[in-house]
XYZ file of C-alpha atoms in Angstrom:
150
model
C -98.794 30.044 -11.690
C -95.401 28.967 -12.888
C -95.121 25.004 -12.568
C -91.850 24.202 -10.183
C -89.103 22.087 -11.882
C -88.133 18.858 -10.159
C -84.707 18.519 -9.086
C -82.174 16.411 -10.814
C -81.946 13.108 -8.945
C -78.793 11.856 -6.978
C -78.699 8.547 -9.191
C -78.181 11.160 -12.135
C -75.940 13.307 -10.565
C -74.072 10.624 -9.536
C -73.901 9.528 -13.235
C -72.634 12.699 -14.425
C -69.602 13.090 -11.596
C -66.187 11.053 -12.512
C -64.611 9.860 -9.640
C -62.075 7.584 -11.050
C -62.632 4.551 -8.342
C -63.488 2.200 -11.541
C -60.137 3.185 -13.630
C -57.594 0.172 -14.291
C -54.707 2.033 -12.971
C -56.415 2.398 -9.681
C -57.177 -1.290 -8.795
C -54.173 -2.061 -6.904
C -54.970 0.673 -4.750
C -58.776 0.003 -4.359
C -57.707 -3.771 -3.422
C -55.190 -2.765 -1.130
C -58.091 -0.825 0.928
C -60.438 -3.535 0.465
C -57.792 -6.157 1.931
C -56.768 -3.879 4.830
C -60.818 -3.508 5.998
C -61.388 -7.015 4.956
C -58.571 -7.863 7.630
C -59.987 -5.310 10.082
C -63.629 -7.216 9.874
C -61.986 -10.225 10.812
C -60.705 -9.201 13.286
C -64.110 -7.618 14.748
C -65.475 -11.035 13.763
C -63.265 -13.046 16.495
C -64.032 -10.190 19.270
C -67.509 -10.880 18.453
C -67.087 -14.376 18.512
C -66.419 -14.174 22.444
C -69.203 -12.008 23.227
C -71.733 -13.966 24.228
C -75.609 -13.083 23.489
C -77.815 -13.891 20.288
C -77.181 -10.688 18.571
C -73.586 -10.962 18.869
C -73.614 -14.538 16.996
C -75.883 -13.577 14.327
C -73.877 -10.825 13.591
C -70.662 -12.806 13.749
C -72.631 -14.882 11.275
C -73.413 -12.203 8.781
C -69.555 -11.186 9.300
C -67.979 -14.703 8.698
C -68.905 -14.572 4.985
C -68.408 -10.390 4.312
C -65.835 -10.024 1.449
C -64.956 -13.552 0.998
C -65.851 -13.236 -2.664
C -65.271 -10.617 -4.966
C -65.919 -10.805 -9.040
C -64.490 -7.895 -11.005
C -64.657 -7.500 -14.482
C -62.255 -5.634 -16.710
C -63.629 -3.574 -19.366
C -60.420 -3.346 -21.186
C -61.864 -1.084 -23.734
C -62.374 1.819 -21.551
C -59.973 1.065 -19.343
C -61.941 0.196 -16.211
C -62.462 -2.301 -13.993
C -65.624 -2.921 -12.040
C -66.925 -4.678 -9.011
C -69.553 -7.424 -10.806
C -70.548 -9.751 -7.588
C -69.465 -9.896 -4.497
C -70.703 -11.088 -0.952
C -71.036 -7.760 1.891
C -73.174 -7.941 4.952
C -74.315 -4.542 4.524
C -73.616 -4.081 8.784
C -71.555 -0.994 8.153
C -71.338 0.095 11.968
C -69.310 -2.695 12.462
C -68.212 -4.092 9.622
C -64.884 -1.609 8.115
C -65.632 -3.102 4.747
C -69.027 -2.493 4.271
C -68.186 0.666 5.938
C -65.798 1.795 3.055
C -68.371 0.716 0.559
C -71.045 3.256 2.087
C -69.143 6.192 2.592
C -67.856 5.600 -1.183
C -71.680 5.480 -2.474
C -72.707 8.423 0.256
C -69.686 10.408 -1.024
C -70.338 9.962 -4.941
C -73.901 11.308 -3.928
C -72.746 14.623 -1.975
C -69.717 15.145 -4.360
C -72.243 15.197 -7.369
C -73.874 17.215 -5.830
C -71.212 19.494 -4.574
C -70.364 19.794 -7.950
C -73.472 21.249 -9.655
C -73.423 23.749 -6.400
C -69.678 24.636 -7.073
C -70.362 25.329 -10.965
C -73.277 27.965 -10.088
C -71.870 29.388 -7.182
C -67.724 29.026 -7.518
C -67.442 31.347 -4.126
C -69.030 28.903 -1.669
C -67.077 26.741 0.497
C -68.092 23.895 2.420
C -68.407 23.801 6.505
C -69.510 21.446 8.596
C -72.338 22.404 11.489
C -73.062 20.258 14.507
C -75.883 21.819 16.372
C -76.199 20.413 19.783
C -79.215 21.198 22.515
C -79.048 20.575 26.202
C -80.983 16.924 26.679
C -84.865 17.768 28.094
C -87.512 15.533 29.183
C -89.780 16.818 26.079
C -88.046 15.484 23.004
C -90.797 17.794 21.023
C -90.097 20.573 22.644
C -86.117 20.329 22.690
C -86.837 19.712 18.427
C -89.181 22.821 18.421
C -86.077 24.483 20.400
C -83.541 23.654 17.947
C -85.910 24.640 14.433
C -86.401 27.978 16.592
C -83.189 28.803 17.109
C -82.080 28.923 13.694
């Protein structure tokens, strides 16, 4: 019996595809974005701040500091400049910049991906499905409903 070949990994797939967030020329941009979400979580930050409950303040906590500090480094040679340090409180559901950060990783992932699809199979075009069910008070039998279906 033939042995299966593993999959390439995301993390190498991501390696391979060039996005061009890191290039020089592109920084003023990138901290443009950053400073308008950076803005937006403080703004979330003093709505939270009036809610009152314990999960609302340590949240505002986390918030307070998100983005304050940001080290890049130029790599002058190559003519990119990277995100070294910085302080994120990895709440993306409410926090815009932290937000931004995930969708950019998520998206490098699925693009790389994209990519080695697109190369083998240059007719296929990308949709996007949402399958819905009716709500039912068996959750395992609305799932075995929906795997059914297809």
């Amino acid at each position: 019996m033939a042995k299966k070949k593993t999959p390439v990994g995301a993390s190498l797939l991501a390696d391979r595809a060039h996005t061009g967030a890191d290039e020089a020329e592109n920084f003023g941009d990138r901290i443009a974005r950053y400073s308008q979400a950076h803005s937006r979580t403080l703004e979330m930050l003093e709505h939270l701040r009036g809610v009152p409950g314990v999960e609302a303040t340590k949240t505002a906590a986390s918030l307070a500091t998100c983005g304050n500090y940001l080290h890049f480094r130029e790599y002058f040679t190559v003519g990119k400049v990277r995100l070294h340090n910085a302080t994120f409180c990895k709440q993306h559901l409410v926090c815009p910049l932290c937000a931004i950060r995930r969708g950019a990783k998520a998206l490098g992932a699925y693009l790389a991906r994209w990519q080695v699809i697109q190369e083998e199979h240059p007719e296929l075009r990308p949709y996007l499905v949402t399958l819905t069910v009716k709500n039912g008070d068996d959750l395992e039998e609305r799932q075995r409903h929906l795997t059914t279906s297809l």
